[in-house]
Short mmCIF file of C-alpha atoms in Angstrom, two decimals:
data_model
loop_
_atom_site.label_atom_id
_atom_site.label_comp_id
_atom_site.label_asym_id
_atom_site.label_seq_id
_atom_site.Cartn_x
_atom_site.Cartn_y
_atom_site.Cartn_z
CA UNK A 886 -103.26 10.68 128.16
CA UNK A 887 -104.23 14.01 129.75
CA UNK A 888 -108.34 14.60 129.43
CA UNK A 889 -110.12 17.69 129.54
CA UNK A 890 -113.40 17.16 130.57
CA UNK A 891 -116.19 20.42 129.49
CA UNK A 892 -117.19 22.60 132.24
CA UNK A 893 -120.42 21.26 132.37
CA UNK A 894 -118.90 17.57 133.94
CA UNK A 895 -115.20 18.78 135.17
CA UNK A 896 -117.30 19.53 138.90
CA UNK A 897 -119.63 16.75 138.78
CA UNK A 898 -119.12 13.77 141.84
CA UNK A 899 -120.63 10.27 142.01
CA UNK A 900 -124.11 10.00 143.51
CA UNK A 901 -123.21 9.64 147.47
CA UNK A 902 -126.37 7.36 147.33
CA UNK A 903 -124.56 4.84 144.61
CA UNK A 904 -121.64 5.13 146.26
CA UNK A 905 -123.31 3.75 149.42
CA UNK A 906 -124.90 1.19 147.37
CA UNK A 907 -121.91 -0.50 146.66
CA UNK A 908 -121.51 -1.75 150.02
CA UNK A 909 -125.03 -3.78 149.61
CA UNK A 910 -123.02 -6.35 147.29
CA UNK A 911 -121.09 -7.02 150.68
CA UNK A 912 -122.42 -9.97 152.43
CA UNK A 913 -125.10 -9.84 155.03
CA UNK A 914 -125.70 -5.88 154.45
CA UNK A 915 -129.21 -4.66 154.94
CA UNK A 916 -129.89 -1.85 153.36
CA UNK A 917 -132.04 1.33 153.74
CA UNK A 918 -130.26 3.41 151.84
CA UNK A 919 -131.91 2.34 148.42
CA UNK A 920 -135.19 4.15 146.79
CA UNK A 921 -136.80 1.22 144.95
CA UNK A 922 -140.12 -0.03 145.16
CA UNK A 923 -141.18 -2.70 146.71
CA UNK A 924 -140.54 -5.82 144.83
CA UNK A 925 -143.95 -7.38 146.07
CA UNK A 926 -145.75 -4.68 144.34
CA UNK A 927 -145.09 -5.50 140.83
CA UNK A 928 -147.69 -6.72 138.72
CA UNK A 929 -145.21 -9.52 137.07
CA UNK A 930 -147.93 -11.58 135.59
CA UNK A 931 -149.69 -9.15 134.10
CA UNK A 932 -146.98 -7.62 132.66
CA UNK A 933 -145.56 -11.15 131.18
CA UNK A 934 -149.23 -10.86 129.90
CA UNK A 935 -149.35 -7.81 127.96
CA UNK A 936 -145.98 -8.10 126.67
CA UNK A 937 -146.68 -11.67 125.11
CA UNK A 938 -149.53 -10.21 123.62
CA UNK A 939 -148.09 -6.76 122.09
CA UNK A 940 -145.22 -9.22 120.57
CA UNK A 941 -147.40 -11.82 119.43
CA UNK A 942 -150.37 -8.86 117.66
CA UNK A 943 -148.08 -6.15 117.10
CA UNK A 944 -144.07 -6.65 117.46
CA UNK A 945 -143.86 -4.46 115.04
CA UNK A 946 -144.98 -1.35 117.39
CA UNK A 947 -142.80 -2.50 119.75
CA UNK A 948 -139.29 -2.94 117.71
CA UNK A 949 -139.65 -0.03 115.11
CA UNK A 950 -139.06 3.72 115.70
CA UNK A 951 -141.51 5.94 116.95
CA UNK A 952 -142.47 9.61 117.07
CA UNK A 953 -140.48 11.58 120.21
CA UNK A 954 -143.62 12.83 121.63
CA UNK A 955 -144.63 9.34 123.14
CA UNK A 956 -146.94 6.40 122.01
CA UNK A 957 -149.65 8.04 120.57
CA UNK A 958 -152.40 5.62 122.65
CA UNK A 959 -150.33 6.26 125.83
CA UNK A 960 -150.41 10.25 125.44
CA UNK A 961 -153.82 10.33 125.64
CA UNK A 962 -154.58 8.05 128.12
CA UNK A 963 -151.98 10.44 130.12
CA UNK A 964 -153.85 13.63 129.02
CA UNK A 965 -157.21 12.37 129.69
CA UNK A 966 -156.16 10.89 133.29
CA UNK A 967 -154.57 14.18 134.27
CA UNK A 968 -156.95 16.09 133.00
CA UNK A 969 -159.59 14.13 135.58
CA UNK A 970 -156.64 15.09 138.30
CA UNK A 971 -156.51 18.78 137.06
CA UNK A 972 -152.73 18.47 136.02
CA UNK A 973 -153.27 19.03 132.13
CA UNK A 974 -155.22 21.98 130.62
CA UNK A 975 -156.22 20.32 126.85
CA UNK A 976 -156.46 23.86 126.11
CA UNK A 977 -153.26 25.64 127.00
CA UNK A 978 -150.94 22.32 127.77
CA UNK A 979 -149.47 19.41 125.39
CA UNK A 980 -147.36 16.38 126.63
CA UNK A 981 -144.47 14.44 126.45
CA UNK A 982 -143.65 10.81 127.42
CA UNK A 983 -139.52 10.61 128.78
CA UNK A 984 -136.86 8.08 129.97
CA UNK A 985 -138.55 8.49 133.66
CA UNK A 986 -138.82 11.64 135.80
CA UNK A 987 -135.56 11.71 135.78
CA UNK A 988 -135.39 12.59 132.37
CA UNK A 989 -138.18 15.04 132.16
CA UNK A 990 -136.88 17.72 135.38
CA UNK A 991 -133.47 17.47 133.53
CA UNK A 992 -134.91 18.29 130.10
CA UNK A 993 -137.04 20.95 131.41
CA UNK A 994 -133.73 22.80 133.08
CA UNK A 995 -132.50 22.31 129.69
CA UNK A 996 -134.64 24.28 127.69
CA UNK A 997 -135.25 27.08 130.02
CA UNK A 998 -131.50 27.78 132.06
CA UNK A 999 -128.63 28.99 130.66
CA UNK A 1000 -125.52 28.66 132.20
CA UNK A 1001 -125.61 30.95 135.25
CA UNK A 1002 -129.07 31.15 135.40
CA UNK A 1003 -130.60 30.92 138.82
CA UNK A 1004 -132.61 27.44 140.07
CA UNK A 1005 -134.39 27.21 143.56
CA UNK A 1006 -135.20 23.94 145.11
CA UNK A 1007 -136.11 22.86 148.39
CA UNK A 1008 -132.93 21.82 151.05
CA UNK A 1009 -132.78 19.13 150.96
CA UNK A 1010 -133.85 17.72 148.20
CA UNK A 1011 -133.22 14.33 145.65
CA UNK A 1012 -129.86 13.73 144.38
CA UNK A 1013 -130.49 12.73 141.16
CA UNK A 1014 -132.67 15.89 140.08
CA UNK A 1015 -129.86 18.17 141.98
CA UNK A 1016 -126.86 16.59 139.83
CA UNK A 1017 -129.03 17.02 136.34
CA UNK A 1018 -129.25 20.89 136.86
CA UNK A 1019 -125.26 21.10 137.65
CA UNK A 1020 -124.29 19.52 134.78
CA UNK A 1021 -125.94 22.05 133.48
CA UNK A 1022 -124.05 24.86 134.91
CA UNK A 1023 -127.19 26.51 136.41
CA UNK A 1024 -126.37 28.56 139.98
CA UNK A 1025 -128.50 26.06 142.18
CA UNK A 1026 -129.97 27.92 145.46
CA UNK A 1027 -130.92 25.88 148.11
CA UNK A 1028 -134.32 27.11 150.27
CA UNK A 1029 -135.02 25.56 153.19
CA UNK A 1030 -137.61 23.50 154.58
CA UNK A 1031 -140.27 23.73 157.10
CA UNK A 1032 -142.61 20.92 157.79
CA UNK A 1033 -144.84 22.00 155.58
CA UNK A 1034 -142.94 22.34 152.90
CA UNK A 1035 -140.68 25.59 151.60
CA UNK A 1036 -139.88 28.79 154.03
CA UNK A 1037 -141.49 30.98 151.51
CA UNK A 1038 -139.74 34.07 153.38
CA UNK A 1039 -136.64 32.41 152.48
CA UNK A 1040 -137.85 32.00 148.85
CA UNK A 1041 -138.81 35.26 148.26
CA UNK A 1042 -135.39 36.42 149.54
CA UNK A 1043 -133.57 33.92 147.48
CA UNK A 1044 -135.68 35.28 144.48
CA UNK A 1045 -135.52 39.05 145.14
CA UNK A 1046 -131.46 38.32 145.49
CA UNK A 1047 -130.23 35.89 143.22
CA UNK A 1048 -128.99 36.30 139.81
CA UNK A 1049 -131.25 35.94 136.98
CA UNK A 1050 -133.90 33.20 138.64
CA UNK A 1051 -136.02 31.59 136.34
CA UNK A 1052 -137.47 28.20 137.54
CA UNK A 1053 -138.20 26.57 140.93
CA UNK A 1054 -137.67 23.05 141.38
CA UNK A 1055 -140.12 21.25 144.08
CA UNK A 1056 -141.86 17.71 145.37
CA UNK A 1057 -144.63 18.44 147.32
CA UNK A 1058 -145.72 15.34 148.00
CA UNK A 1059 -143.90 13.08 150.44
CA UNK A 1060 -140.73 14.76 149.51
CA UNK A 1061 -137.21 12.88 148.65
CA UNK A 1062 -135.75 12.22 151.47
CA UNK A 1063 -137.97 13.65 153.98
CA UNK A 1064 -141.06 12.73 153.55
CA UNK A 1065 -142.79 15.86 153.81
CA UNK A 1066 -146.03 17.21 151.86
CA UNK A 1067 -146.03 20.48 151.12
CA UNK A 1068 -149.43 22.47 152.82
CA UNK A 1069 -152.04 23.27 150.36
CA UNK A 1070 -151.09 27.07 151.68
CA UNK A 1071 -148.02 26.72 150.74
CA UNK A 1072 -148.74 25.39 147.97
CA UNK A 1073 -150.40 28.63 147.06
CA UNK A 1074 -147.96 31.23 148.48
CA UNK A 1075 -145.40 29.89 146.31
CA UNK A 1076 -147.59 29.92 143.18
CA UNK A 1077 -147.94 33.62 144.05
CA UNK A 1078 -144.42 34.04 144.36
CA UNK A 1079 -143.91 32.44 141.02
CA UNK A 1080 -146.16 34.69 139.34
CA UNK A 1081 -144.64 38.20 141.16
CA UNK A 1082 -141.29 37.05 140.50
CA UNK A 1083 -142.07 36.10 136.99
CA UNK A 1084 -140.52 32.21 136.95
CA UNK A 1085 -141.53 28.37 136.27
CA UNK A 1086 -142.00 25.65 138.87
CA UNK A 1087 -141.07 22.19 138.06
CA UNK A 1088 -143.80 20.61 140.54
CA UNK A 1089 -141.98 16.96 140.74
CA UNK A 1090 -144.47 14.30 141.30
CA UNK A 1091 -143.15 10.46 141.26
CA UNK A 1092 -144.97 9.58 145.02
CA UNK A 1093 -148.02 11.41 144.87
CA UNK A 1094 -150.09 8.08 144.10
CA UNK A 1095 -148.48 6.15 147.30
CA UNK A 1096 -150.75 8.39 150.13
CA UNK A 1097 -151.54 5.52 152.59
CA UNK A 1098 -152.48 8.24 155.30
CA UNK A 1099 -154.02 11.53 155.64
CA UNK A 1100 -155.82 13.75 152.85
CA UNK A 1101 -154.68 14.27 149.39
CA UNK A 1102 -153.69 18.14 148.55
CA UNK A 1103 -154.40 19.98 145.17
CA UNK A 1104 -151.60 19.59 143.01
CA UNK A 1105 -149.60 23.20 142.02
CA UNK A 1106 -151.00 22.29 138.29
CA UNK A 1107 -153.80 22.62 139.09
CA UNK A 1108 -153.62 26.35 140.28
CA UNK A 1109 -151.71 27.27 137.06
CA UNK A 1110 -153.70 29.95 135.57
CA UNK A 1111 -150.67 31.92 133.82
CA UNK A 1112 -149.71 28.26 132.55
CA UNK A 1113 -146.21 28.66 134.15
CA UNK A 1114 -146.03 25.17 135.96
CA UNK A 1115 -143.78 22.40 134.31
CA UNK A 1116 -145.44 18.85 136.18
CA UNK A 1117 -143.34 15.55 135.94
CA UNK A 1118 -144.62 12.42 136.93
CA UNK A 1119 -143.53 8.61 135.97
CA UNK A 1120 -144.93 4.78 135.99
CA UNK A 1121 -141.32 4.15 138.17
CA UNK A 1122 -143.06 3.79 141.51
CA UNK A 1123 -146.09 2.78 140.97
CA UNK A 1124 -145.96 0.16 137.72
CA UNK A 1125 -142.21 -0.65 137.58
CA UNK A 1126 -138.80 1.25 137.47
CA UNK A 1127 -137.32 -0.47 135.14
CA UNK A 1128 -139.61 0.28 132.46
CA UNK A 1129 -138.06 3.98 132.54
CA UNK A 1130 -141.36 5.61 131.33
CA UNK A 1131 -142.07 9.09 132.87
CA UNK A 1132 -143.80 11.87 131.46
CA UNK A 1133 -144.41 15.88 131.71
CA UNK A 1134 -147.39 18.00 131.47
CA UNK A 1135 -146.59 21.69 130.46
CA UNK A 1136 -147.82 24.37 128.21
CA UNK A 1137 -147.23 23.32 124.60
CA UNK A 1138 -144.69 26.19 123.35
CA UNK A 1139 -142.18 24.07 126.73
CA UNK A 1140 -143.13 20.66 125.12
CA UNK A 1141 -141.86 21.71 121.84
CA UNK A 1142 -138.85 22.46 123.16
CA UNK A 1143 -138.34 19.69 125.04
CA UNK A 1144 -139.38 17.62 122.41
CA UNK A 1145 -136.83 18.91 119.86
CA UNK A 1146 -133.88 18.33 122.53
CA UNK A 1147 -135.25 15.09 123.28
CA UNK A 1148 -135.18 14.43 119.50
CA UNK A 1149 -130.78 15.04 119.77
CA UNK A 1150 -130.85 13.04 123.37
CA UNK A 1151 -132.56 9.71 122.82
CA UNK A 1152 -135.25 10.09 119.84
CA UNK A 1153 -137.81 8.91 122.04
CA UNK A 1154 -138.31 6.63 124.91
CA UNK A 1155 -138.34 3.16 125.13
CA UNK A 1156 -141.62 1.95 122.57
CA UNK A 1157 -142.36 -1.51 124.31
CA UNK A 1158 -142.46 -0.22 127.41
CA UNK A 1159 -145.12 3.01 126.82
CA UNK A 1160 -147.05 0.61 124.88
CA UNK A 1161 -147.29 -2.12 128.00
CA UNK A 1162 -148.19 1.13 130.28
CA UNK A 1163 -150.96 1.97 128.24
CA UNK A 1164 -152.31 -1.27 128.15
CA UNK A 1165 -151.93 -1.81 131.55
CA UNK A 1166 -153.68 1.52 132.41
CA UNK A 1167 -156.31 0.93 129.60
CA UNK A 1168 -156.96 -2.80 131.32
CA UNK A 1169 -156.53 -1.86 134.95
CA UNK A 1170 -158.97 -0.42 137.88
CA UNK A 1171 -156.42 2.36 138.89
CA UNK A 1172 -158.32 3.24 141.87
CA UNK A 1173 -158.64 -0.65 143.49
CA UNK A 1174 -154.96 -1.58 141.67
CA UNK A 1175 -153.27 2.07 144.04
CA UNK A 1176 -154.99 1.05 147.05
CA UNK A 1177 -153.27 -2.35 146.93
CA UNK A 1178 -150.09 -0.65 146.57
CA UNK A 1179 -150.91 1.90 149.26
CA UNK A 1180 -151.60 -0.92 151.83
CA UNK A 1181 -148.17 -2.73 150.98
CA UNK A 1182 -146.19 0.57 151.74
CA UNK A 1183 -148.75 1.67 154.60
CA UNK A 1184 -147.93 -1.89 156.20
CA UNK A 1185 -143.92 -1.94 155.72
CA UNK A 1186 -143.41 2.10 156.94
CA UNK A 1187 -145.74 1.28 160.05
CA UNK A 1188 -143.39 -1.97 160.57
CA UNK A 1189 -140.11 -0.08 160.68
CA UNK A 1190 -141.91 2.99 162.36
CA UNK A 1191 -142.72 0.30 165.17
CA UNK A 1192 -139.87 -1.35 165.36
CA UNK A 1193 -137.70 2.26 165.51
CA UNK A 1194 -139.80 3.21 168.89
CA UNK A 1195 -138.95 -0.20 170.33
CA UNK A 1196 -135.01 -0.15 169.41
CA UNK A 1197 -134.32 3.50 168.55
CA UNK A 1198 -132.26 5.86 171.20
CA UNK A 1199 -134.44 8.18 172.18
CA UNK A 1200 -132.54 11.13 171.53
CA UNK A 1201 -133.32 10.27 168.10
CA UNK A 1202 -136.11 11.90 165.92
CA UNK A 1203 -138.00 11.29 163.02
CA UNK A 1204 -140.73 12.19 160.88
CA UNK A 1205 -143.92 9.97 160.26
CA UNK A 1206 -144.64 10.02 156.34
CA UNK A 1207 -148.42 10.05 154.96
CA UNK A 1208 -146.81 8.01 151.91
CA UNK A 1209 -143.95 7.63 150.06
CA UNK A 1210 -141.00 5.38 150.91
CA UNK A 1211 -138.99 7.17 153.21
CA UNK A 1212 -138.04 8.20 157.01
CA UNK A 1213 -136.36 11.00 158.02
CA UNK A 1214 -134.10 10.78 160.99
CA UNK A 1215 -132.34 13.35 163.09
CA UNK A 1216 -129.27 12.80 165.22
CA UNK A 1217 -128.36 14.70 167.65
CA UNK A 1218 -126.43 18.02 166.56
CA UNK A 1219 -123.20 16.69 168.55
CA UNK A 1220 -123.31 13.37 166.66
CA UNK A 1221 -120.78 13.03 163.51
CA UNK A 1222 -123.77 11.97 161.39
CA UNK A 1223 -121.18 11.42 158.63
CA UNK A 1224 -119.23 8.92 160.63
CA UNK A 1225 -122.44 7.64 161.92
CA UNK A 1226 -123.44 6.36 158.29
CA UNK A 1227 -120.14 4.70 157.93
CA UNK A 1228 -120.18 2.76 160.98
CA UNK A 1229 -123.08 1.75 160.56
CA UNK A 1230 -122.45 0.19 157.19
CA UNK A 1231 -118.47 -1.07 158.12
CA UNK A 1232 -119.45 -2.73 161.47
CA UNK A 1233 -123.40 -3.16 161.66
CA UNK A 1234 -123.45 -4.06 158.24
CA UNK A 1235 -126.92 -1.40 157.66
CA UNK A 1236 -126.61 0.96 155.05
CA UNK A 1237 -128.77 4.41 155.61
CA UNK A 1238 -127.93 7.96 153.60
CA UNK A 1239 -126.32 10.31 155.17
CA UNK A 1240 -128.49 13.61 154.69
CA UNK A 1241 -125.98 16.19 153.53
CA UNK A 1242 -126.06 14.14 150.20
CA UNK A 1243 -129.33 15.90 149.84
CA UNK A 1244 -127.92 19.46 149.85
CA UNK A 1245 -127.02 21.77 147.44
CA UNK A 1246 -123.34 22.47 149.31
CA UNK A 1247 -122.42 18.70 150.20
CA UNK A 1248 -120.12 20.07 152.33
CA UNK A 1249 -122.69 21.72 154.85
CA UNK A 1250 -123.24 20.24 158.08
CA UNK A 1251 -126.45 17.93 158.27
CA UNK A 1252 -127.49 15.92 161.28
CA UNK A 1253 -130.35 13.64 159.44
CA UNK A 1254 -130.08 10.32 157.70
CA UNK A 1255 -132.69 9.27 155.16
CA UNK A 1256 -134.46 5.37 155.52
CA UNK A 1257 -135.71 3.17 153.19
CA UNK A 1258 -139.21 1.29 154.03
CA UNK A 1259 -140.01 0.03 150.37
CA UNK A 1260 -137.19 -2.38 149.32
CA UNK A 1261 -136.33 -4.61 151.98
CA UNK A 1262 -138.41 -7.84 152.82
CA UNK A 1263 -140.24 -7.39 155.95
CA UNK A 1264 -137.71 -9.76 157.76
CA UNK A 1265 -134.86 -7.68 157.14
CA UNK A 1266 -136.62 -4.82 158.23
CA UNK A 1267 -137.30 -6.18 161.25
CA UNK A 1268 -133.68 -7.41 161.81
CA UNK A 1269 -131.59 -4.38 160.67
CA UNK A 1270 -133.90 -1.93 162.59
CA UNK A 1271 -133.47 -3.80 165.77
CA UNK A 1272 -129.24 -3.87 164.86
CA UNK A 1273 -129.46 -0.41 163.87
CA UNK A 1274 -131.11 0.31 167.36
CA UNK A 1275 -128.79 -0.98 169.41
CA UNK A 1276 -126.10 0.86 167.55
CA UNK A 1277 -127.91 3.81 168.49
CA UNK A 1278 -128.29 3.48 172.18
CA UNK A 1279 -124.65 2.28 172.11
CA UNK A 1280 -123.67 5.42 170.55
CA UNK A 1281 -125.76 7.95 171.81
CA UNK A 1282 -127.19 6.77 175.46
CA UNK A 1283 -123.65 6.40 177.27
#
């Protein structure tokens, strides 16, 4: 049989990311290439712990439906934790818990693009978020980056010029894939822009906990005094991916919406696992409980850092992140980056992403390849820097 697949999926390509990840199954592959957290950093036993004691008290909350907003108890441990961190206004805002950030930036493209509509993001910028707004038809304009953050001269352009713009899509902090934290001016200038140009930002923030260097910066939330920032966050990165719980912070009349399609997507997320969040955040010493995490990812990004300046051709450069979990590399402009990742993988057995998976246009040129510090064991890190090295100087210092 012939199929005829809608519009909104006929265009829509595998992740370049999962595609790469296939090749970790092969024996003896190392790879980089991943976005997990580290698997050191998850609080297993305490976990087991709550879990054995929500099904023991109270399986009942756990196995029955619940109401699409989110666990009740968990909603307003959110609220009153972002309200402490400026990112929910109890008088203008509401909230939602979702199936991870993932599921919140797509939802929130949902309600407010139609089909043609214009979206801005940063270039590059994450994969996943980037395929959610095409399946949704939405003309996706790519802006690019500076080291701190957006060209706002290229924003305003892209907004005074494109058709019908209506939201901008960024992560400020330690940006996916490269690293980057957007300055606390531009932070502002783009607010401004927002408001002159009359759109929504979708202020993306799943690695703003993880700053193991340099000075935290004011959220875009926290600016929003014509309440026309959408802010996504999630428990993936710092409690446990697998428990899919994110959640957004917007003003109510968005969280309605997004409730109601919500309501046709999934009826609400996963029960047991908001109700182990909020017990875990209701039990835990945040502050003390982030800074352990913060020293496992300080400690594994200044290992690979280290070992890339022993190993690493120096015609290669990359950018030192204040937190996250990745490195941003840059070949040089006469290297076939593209060919570069698959060597790498087919004969060095080291799997890294190649950076034009990060682009709007796939099909641009890039010269960049995103690392992973958070996944692999220290050993391998070690090891498949020091291979990767030496397939750089082969390559590059003849």
């Amino acid at each position: 049989m012939q199929y005829a697949f809608s519009d909104n999926v006929s265009s829509l390509q595998p992740s370049a990311i999962r595609e790469i990840l296939k090749f970790t199954s092969m024996p003896g592959v190392i790879s980089f290439a991943a976005g997990n957290p580290a698997s050191e950093a998850f609080p297993v036993d305490h976990i087991r712990q709550i879990s054995a004691d929500l099904l023991q008290k109270d399986p009942l909350l756990a196995l029955q439906y619940n109401i699409t907003e989110g666990y009740p108890k968990l909603r307003e441990l959110l609220k009153k934790r972002m309200e402490a961190q400026q990112c929910f206004d109890p008088l203008a805002d509401d909230l939602i818990t979702t199936s991870g950030a993932q599921q919140a930036n797509e939802l929130a493209c949902k309600v407010l693009l139609n089909r043609g509509d214009t979206m801005l993001c940063e270039s590059p910028s994450f994969i996943g978020s980037l395929n959610a707004f095409r399946s949704y038809g939405v003309n996706l304009v790519g802006v690019p980056m500076e080291q701190d953050g957006m060209d706002l001269n290229a924003l305003e352009e892209a907004l005074r010029t494109s058709r019908n713009p209506k939201l901008i899509y960024v992560i400020p902090n330690f940006q996916n894939p490269t690293g980057r934290v957007m300055s606390l001016e531009k932070r502002k200038g783009l607010y401004e822009l927002a408001c002159r140009y009359n759109v929504v930002i979708l202020e993306d923030n799943p690695y703003g906990d993880l700053r193991f260097a340099g000075t935290p910066v004011p959220s875009i939330k926290s600016m929003d005094t014509e309440h026309r920032v959408i802010y996504s966050g999630t428990f993936s990165k710092i409690l446990a991916p697998g428990l899919r719980v994110g959640y957004v912070s917007a003003p109510a009349e968005i969280i309605s919406k997004i409730t109601v399609c919500k309501q046709v997507s999934d009826v609400h997320s996963n029960i047991w696992a908001q109700a182990v969040c909020a017990q875990f955040l209701e039990e835990t010493d945040m502050d003390a409980y982030l800074e352990g995490l913060r020293e496992v990812y300080r400690h594994k990004c200044e290992l690979m850092i280290g070992g890339m300046r022993q190993h690493f051709s120096k015609k290669i450069r990359w950018e030192e992140p204040e937190g996250g979990l990745f490195i941003w590399c840059t070949l040089p402009e006469d290297c076939d980056m593209p060919a570069f990742c698959k060597r790498a993988v087919s004969e060095y057995k080291i799997a890294v992403v190649p950076g034009n998976a990060f682009l709007v246009d796939e099909t641009q040129p890039s010269s960049s390849i995103r690392l992973n510090f958070s996944t692999p064991p220290d050993d391998q890190i070690v090891k498949g820097i020091r291979i990767l090295g030496d397939m750089t100087r082969e390559m590059l210092d003849n």
